[in-house]
Each structure stands twice: as structure tokens, then as C-alpha cells.
C-alpha atoms as an extended CHARMM CRD file, in Angstrom:
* protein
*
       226  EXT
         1         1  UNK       CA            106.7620000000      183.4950000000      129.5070000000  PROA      1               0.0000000000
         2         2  UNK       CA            107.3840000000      180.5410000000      131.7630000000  PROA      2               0.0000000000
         3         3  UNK       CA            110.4150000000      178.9280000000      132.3880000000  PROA      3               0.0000000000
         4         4  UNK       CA            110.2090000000      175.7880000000      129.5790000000  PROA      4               0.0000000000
         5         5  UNK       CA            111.0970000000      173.3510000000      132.9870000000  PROA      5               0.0000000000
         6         6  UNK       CA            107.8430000000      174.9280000000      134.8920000000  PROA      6               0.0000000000
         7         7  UNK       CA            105.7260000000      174.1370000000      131.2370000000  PROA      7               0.0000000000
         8         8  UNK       CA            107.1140000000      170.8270000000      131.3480000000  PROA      8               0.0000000000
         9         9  UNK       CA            106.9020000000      170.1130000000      134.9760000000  PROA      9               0.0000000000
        10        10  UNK       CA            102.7320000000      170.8690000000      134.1180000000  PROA      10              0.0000000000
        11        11  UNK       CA            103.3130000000      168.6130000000      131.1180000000  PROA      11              0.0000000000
        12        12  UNK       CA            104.3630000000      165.5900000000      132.8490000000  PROA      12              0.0000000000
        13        13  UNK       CA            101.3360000000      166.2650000000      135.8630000000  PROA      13              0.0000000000
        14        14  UNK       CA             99.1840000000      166.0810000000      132.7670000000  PROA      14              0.0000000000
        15        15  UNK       CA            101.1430000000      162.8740000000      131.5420000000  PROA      15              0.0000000000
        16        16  UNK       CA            100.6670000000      161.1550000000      135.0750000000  PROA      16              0.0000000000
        17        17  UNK       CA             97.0320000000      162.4370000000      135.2150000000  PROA      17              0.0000000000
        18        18  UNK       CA             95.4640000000      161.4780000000      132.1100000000  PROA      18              0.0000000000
        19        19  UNK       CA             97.4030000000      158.7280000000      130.5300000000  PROA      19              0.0000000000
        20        20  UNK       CA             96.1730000000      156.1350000000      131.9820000000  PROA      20              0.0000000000
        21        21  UNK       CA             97.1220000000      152.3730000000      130.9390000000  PROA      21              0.0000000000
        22        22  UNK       CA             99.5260000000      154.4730000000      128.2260000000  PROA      22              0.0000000000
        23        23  UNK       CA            101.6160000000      155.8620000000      130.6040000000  PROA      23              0.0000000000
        24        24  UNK       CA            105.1840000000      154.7220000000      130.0940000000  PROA      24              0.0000000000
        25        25  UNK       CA            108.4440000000      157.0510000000      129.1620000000  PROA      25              0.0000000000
        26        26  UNK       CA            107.9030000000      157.1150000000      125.6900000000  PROA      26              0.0000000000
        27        27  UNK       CA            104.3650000000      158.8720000000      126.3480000000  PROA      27              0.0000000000
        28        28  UNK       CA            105.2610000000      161.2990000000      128.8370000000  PROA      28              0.0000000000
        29        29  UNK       CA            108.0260000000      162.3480000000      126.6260000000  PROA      29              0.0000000000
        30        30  UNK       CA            105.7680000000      163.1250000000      123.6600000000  PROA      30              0.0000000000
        31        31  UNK       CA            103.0960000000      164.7220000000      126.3480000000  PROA      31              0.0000000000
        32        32  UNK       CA            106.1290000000      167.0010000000      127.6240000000  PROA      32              0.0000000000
        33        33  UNK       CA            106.9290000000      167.8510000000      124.2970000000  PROA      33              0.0000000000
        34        34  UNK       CA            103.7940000000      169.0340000000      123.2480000000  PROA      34              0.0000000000
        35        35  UNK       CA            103.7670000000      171.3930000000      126.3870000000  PROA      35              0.0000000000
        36        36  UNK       CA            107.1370000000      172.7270000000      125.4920000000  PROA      36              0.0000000000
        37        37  UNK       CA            106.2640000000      173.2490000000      121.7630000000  PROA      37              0.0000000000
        38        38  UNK       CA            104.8890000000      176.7910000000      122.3500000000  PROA      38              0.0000000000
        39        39  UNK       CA            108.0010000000      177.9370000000      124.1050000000  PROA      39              0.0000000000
        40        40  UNK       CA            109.6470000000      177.5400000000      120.3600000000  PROA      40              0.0000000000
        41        41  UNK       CA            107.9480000000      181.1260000000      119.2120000000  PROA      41              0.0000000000
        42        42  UNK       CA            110.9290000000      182.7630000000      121.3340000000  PROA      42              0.0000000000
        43        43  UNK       CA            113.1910000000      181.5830000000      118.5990000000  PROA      43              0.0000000000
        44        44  UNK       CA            111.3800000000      182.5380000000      115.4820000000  PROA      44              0.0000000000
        45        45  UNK       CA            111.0220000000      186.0230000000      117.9040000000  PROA      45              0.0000000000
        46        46  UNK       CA            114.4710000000      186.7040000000      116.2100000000  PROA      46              0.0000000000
        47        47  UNK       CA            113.4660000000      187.2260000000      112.4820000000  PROA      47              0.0000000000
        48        48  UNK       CA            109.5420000000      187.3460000000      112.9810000000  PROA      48              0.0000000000
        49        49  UNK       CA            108.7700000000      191.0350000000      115.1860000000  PROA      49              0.0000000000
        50        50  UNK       CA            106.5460000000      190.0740000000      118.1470000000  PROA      50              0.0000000000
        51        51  UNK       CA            106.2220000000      186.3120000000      117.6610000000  PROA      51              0.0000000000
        52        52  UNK       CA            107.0140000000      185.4850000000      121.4310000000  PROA      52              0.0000000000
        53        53  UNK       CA            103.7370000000      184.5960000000      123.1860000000  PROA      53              0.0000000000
        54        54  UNK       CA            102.2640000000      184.8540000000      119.5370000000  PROA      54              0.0000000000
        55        55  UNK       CA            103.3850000000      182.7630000000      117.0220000000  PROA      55              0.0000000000
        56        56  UNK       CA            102.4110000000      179.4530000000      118.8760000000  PROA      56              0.0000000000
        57        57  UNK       CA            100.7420000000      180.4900000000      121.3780000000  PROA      57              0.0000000000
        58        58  UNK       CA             97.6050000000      181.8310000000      118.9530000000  PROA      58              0.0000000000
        59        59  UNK       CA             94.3800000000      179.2410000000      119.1730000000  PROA      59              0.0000000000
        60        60  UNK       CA             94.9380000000      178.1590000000      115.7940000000  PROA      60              0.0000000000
        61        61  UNK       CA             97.4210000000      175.1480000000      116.3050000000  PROA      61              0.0000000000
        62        62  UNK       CA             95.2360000000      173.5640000000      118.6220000000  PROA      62              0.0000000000
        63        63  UNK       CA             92.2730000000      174.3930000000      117.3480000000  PROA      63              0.0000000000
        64        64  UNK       CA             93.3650000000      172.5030000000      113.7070000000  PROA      64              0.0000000000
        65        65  UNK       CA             95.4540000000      169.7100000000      115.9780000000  PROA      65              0.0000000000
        66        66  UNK       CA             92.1510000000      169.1080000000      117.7950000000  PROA      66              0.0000000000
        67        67  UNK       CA             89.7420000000      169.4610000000      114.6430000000  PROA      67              0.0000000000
        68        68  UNK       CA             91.7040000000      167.0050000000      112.5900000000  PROA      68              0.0000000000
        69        69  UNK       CA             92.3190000000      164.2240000000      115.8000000000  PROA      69              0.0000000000
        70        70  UNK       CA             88.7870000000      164.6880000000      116.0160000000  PROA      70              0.0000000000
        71        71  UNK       CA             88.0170000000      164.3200000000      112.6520000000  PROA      71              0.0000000000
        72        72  UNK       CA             90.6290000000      161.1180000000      112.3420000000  PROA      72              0.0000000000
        73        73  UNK       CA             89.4420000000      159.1980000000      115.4390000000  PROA      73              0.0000000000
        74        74  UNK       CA             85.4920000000      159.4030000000      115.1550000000  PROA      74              0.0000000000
        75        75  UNK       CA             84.4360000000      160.0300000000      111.4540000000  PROA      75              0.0000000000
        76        76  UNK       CA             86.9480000000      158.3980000000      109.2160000000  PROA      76              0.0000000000
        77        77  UNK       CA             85.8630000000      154.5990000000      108.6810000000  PROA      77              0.0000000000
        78        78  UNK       CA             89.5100000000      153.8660000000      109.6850000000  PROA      78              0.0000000000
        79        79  UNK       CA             91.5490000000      155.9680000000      112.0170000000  PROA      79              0.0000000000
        80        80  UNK       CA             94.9310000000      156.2780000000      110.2160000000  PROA      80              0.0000000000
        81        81  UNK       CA             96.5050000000      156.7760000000      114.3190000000  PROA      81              0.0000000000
        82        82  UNK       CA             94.6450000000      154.2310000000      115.7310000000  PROA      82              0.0000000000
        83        83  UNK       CA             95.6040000000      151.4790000000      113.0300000000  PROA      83              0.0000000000
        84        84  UNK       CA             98.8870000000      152.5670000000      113.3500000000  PROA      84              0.0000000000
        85        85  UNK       CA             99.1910000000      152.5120000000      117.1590000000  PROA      85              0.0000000000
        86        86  UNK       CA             95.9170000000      151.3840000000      118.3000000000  PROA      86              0.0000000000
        87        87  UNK       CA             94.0680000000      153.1340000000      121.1800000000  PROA      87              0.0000000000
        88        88  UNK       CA             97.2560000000      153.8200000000      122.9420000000  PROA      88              0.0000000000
        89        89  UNK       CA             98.0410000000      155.9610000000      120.4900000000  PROA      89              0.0000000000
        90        90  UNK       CA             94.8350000000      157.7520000000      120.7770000000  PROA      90              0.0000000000
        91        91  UNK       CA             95.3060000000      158.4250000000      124.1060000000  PROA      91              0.0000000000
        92        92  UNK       CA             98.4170000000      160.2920000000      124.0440000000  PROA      92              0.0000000000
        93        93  UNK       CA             97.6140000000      162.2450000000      121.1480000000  PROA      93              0.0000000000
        94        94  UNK       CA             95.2500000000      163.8510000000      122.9830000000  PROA      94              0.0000000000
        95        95  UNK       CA             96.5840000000      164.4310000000      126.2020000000  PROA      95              0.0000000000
        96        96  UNK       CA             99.6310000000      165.7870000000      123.7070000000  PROA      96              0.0000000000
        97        97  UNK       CA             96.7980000000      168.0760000000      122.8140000000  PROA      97              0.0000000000
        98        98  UNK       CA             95.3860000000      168.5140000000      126.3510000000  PROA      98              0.0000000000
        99        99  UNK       CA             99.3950000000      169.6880000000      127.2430000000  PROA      99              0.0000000000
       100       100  UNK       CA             99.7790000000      172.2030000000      124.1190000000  PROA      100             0.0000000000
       101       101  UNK       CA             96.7210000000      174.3670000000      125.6950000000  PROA      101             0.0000000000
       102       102  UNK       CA             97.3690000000      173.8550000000      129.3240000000  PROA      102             0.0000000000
       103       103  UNK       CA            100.6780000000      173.5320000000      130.0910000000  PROA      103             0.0000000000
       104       104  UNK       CA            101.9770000000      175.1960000000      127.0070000000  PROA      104             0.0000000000
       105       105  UNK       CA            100.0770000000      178.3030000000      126.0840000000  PROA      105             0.0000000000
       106       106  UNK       CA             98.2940000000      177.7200000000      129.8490000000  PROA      106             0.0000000000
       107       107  UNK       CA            101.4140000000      179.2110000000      131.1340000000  PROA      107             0.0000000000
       108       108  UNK       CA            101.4440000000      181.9490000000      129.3510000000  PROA      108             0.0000000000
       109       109  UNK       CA             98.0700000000      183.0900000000      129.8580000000  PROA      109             0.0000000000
       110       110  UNK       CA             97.5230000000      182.6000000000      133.3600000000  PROA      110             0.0000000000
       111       111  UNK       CA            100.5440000000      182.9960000000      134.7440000000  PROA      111             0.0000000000
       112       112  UNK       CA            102.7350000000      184.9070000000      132.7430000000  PROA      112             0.0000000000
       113       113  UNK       CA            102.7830000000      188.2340000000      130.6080000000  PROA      113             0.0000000000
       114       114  UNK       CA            100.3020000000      186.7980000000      128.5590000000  PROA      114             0.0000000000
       115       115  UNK       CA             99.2570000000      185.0710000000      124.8590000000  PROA      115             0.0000000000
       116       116  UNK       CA             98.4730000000      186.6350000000      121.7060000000  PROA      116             0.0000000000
       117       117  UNK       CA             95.3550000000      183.8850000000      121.0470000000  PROA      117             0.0000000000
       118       118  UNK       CA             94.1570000000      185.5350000000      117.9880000000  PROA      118             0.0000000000
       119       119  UNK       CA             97.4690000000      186.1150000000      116.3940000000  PROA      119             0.0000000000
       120       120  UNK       CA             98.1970000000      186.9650000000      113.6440000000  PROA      120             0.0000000000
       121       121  UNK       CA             94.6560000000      188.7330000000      113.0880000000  PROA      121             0.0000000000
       122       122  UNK       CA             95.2200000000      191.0480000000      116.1400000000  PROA      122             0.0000000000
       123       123  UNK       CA             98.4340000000      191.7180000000      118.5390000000  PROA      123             0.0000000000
       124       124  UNK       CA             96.3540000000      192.2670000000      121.4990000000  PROA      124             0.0000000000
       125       125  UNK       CA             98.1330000000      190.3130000000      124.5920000000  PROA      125             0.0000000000
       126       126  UNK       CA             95.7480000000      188.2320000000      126.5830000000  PROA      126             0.0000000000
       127       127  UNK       CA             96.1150000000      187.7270000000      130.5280000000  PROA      127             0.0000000000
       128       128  UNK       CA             93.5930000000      185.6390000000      132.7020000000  PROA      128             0.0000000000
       129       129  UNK       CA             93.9870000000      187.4530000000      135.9760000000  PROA      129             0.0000000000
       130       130  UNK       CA             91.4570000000      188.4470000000      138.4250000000  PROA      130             0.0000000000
       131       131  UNK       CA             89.9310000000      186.5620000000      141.7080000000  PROA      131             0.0000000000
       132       132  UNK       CA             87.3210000000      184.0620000000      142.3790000000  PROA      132             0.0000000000
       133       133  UNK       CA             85.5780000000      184.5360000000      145.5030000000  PROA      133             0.0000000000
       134       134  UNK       CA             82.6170000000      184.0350000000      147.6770000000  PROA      134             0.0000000000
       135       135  UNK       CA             81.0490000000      187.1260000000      149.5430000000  PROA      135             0.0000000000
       136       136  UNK       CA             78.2640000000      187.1370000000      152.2310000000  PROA      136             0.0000000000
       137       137  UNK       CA             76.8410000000      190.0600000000      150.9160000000  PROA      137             0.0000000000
       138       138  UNK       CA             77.5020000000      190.1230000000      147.4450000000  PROA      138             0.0000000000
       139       139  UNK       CA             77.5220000000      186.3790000000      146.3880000000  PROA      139             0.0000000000
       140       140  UNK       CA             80.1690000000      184.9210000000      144.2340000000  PROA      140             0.0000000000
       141       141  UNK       CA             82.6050000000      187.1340000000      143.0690000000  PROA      141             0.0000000000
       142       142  UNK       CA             84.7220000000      186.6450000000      139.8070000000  PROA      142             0.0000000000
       143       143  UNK       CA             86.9740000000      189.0970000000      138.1660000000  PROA      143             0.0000000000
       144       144  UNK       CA             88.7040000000      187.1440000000      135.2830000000  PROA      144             0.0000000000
       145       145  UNK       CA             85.7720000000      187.4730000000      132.1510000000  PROA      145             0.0000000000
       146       146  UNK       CA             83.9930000000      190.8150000000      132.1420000000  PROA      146             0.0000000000
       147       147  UNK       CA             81.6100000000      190.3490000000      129.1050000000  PROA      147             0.0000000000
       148       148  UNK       CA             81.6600000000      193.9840000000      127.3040000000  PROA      148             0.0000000000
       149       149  UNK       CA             85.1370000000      194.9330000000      129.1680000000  PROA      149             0.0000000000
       150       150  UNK       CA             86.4160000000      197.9430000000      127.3030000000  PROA      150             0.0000000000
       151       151  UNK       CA             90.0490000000      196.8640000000      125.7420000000  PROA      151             0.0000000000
       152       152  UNK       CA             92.3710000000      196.7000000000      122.4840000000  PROA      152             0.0000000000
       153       153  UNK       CA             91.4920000000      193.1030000000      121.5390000000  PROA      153             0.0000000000
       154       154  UNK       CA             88.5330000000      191.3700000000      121.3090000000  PROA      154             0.0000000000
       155       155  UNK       CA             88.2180000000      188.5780000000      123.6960000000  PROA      155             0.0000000000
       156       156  UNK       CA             86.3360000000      189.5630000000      126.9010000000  PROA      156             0.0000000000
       157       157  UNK       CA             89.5960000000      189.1610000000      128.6690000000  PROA      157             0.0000000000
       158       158  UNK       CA             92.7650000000      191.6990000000      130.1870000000  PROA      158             0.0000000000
       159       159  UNK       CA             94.1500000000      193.0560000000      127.3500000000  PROA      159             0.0000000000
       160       160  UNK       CA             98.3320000000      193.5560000000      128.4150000000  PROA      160             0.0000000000
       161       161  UNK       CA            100.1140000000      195.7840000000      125.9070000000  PROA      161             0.0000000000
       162       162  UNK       CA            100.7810000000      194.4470000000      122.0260000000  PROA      162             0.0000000000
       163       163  UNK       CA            102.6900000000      192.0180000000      120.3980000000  PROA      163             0.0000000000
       164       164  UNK       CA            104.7710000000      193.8960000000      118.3540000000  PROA      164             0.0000000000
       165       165  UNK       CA            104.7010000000      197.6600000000      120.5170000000  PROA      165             0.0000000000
       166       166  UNK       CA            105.6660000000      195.3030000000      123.6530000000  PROA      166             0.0000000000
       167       167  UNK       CA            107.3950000000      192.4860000000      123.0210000000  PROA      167             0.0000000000
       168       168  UNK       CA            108.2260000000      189.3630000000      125.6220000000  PROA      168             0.0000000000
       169       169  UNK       CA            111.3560000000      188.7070000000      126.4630000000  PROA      169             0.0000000000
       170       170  UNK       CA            113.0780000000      185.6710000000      126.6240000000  PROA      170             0.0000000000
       171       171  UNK       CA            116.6820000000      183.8590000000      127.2350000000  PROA      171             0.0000000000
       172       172  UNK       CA            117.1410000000      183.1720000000      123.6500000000  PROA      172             0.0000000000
       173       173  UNK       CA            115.3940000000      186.8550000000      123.0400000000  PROA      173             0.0000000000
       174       174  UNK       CA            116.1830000000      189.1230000000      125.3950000000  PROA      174             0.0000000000
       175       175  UNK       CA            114.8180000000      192.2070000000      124.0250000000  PROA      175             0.0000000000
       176       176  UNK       CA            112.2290000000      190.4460000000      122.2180000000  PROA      176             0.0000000000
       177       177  UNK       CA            113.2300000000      192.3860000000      119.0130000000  PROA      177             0.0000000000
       178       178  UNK       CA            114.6230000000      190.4560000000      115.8550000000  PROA      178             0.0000000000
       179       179  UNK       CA            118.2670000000      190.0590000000      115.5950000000  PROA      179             0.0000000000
       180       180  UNK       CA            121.0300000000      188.7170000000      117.1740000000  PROA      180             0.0000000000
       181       181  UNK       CA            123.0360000000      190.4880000000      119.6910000000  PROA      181             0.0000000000
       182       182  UNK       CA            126.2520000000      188.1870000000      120.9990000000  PROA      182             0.0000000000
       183       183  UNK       CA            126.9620000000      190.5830000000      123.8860000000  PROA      183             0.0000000000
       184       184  UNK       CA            123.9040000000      190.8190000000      125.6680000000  PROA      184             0.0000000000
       185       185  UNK       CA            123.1060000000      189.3750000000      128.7080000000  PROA      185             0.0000000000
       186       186  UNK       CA            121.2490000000      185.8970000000      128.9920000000  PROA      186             0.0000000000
       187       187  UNK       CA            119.7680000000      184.2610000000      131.3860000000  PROA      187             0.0000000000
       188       188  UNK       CA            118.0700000000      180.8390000000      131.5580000000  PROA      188             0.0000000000
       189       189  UNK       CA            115.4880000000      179.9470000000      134.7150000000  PROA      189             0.0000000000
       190       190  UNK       CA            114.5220000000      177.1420000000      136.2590000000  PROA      190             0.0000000000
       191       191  UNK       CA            111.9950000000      178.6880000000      138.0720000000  PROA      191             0.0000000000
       192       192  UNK       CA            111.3510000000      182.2300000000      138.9370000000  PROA      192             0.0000000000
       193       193  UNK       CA            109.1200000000      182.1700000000      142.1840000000  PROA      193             0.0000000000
       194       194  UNK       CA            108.2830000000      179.7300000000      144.7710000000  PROA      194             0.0000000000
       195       195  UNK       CA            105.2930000000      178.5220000000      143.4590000000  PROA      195             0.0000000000
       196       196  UNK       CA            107.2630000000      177.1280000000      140.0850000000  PROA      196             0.0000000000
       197       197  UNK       CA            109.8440000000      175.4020000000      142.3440000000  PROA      197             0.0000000000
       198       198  UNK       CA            106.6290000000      173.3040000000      143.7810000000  PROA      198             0.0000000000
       199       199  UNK       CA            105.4950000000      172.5660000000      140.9320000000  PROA      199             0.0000000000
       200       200  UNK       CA            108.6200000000      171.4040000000      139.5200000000  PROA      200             0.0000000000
       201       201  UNK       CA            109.2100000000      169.1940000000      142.5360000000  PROA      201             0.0000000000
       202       202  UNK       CA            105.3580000000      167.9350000000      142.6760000000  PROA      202             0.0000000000
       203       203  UNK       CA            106.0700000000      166.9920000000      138.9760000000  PROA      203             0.0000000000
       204       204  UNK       CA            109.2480000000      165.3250000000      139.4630000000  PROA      204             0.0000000000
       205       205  UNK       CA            107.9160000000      163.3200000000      142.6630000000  PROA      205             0.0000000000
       206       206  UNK       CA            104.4990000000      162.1890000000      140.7420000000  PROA      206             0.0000000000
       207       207  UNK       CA            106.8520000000      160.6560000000      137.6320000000  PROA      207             0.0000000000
       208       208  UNK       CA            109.0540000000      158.9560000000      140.0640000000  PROA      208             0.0000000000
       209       209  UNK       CA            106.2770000000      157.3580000000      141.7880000000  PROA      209             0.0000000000
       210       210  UNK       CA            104.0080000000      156.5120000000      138.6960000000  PROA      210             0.0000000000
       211       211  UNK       CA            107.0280000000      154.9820000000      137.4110000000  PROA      211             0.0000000000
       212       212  UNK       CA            107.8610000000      153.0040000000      140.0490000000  PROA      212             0.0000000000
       213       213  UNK       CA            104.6390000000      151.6070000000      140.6300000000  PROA      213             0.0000000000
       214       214  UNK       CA            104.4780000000      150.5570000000      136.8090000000  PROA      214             0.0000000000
       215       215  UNK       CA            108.3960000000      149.0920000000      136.3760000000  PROA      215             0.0000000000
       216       216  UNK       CA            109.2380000000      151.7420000000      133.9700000000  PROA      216             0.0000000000
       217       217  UNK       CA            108.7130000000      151.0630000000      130.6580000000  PROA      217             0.0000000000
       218       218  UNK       CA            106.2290000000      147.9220000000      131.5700000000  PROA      218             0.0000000000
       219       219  UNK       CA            104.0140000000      149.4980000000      129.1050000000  PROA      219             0.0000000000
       220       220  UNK       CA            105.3660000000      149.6320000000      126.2240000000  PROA      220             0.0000000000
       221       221  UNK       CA            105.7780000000      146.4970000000      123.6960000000  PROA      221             0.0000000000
       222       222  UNK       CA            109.5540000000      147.1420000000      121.7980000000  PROA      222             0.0000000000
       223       223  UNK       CA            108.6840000000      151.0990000000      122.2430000000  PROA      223             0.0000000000
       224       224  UNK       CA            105.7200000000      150.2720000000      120.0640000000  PROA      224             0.0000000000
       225       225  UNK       CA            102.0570000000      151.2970000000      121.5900000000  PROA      225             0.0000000000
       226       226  UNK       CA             99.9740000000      148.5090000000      121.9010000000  PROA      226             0.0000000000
């Protein structure tokens, strides 16, 4: 999995994307937190066997998240979130949402060992990896769906070991097994690779600016959304 700072480094690029006249530090925060809400399966990866990469990481949180903000903001006569913090409100819950999926289980499946999407119905790992490219000879050239790809799970997508036969490992988890051993070995990253480390620093650069430009908490009315 990613290092949580990398998720929320994504989170808060998101935040400083998509917010919009709602961007203030109150916002971000709850944008970051919904990218760092996945990370939380390591945990429960103690008592439940295989849950890292699984547990939150499956398409069902965001599928009922996005079903029911759906459901709340467009068909209801009254929006119970947008009478309570008007569009504002709105706003951030779905680029909350927009975080969960990219930056959150995002990580996982395109850039690390991969997400159990249809957990807890199959333990197939999921991994978006393959090329996009433009030949002379043979056209455009992708690699990362291969409709009727032979494979464990079900999703026309790399299929990387099981969620239970291989678990993810994890500073909290290290052998991704339930229990708690005190004397093993753990180690918390910042970032891994090179890549990370730019985003990280992109992400910390884009707040400072966006901040800057807007005075900080300009937009916020006694930490109430307008």
C-alpha cells in the first residue's frame, strides 16, 4: 500500500483542484481525510485475515457514499447536506468522495500491490498496470484492460495473488496476518521512491500557494460553510 502521506499528498492536489470557492482548511482537511480513510483496513488487518487492501478498499463504500450523496442532493425535495451547509457543503462531500477512489483506493490500485474491489465476494487482488502507447505500425497500444484476460477474479484486470493466501503488509501489520507481535520490526514511510517524494512536495507547494492567495481561512464563516 502507499505511504498514508503520498495518499494524502494526492488528497490535498484533489482539495486544491476541485474545491473551488470551498477551499479553505477546514475542507481540505475533510478531503485529506477521506483519502486516508482506506489506509484504516491495515488496522482491522490484525483481527480480520486479509483485510489490508480489502476491507476498504472494496467498491462498495463508495459506491453506497456516492449512491446516497446522489440520491440526497438531486431527488430528495430537500437536501438534508445542503440545508445544513448549503452548496459548500455539497462541494466537499463530493470531492471527499472524488479523494476516497482516487487518492485512497487509487493508490492502491495503480501504484501499489493492489485492491481487493470486490471484497468480500472474491479475494482476487486487482493491479492496473500495463502501458499506453502509440505505434506507427500497430496504432495505439494499451495493455491495462484485456477484455476476456484469463485470471482468478473477475474484473478484466491483473489479477496479483489473494487476499487472504497473500496478504499486504503494512507498518501497523507487518506480516499482514492477525495478531499482535511487540517484537517485530516496524517501519513507517514517508515515501518509498522518487516519484512519491514529488508528489509530496507538489502537494505541499500547491496548499501553500492556494492558501496564500485566499488568506487562509477567508472562506470559511465561524468554521461554518456558507
Amino acid at each position: 500500500m502507499a505511504p498514508p502521506l503520498v495518499s494524502a499528498a494526492v488528497g490535498a492536489l484533489l482539495a486544491a483542484a476541485l474545491l473551488g470557492d470551498a477551499f479553505d482548511r477546514r475542507s481540505v482537511a475533510v478531503v485529506v481525510a477521506a483519502a486516508l480513510l482506506p489506509g484504516l483496513d491495515a488496522a482491522a488487518s490484525l483481527v480480520v485475515p486479509g483485510a489490508t487492501n480489502a476491507l476498504f478498499h472494496a467498491v462498495w463504500v463508495p459506491l453506497f457514499a456516492g449512491g446516497l450523496l446522489y440520491w440526497d442532493t438531486t431527488h430528495r425535495a430537500e437536501s438534508a447536506l445542503r440545508a445544513r451547509g448549503g452548496r459548500r457543503a455539497v462541494r466537499v462531500a463530493w470531492v471527499a468522495l472524488a479523494s476516497l477512489v482516487v487518492a485512497g483506493i487509487g493508490s492502491a490500485l495503480f501504484a501499489g500491490e493492489g485492491a481487493v474491489l470486490l471484497y468480500p465476494f472474491e479475494e482476487a487482488r486487482y493491479a492496473v498496470r500495463g502501458r499506453l502507447a502509440y505505434s506507427t505500425q500497430e496504432g495505439v497500444v494499451q495493455t491495462f484492460v484485456a477484455l476476456g484476460a484469463d485470471g482468478p477474479g473477475l474484473l478484466p484486470l491483473e489479477s496479483v495473488d489473494a487476499a487472504t493466501a497473500e496478504p499486504v503488509d503494512s507498518w501497523i501489520n507487518p506480516d499482514g496476518r492477525p495478531g499482535i507481535d511487540p517484537g517485530v520490526d516496524r517501519r513507517f514511510y514517508f515515501v518509498e521512491n522518487g516519484w512519491q517524494l514529488v508528489v509530496v512536495a507538489a502537494a505541499a507547494a500547491t496548499l501553500a500557494v492556494r492558501f496564500r492567495g485566499r488568506g487562509g481561512d477567508a472562506a470559511t464563516d465561524g468554521g461554518v460553510f456558507r
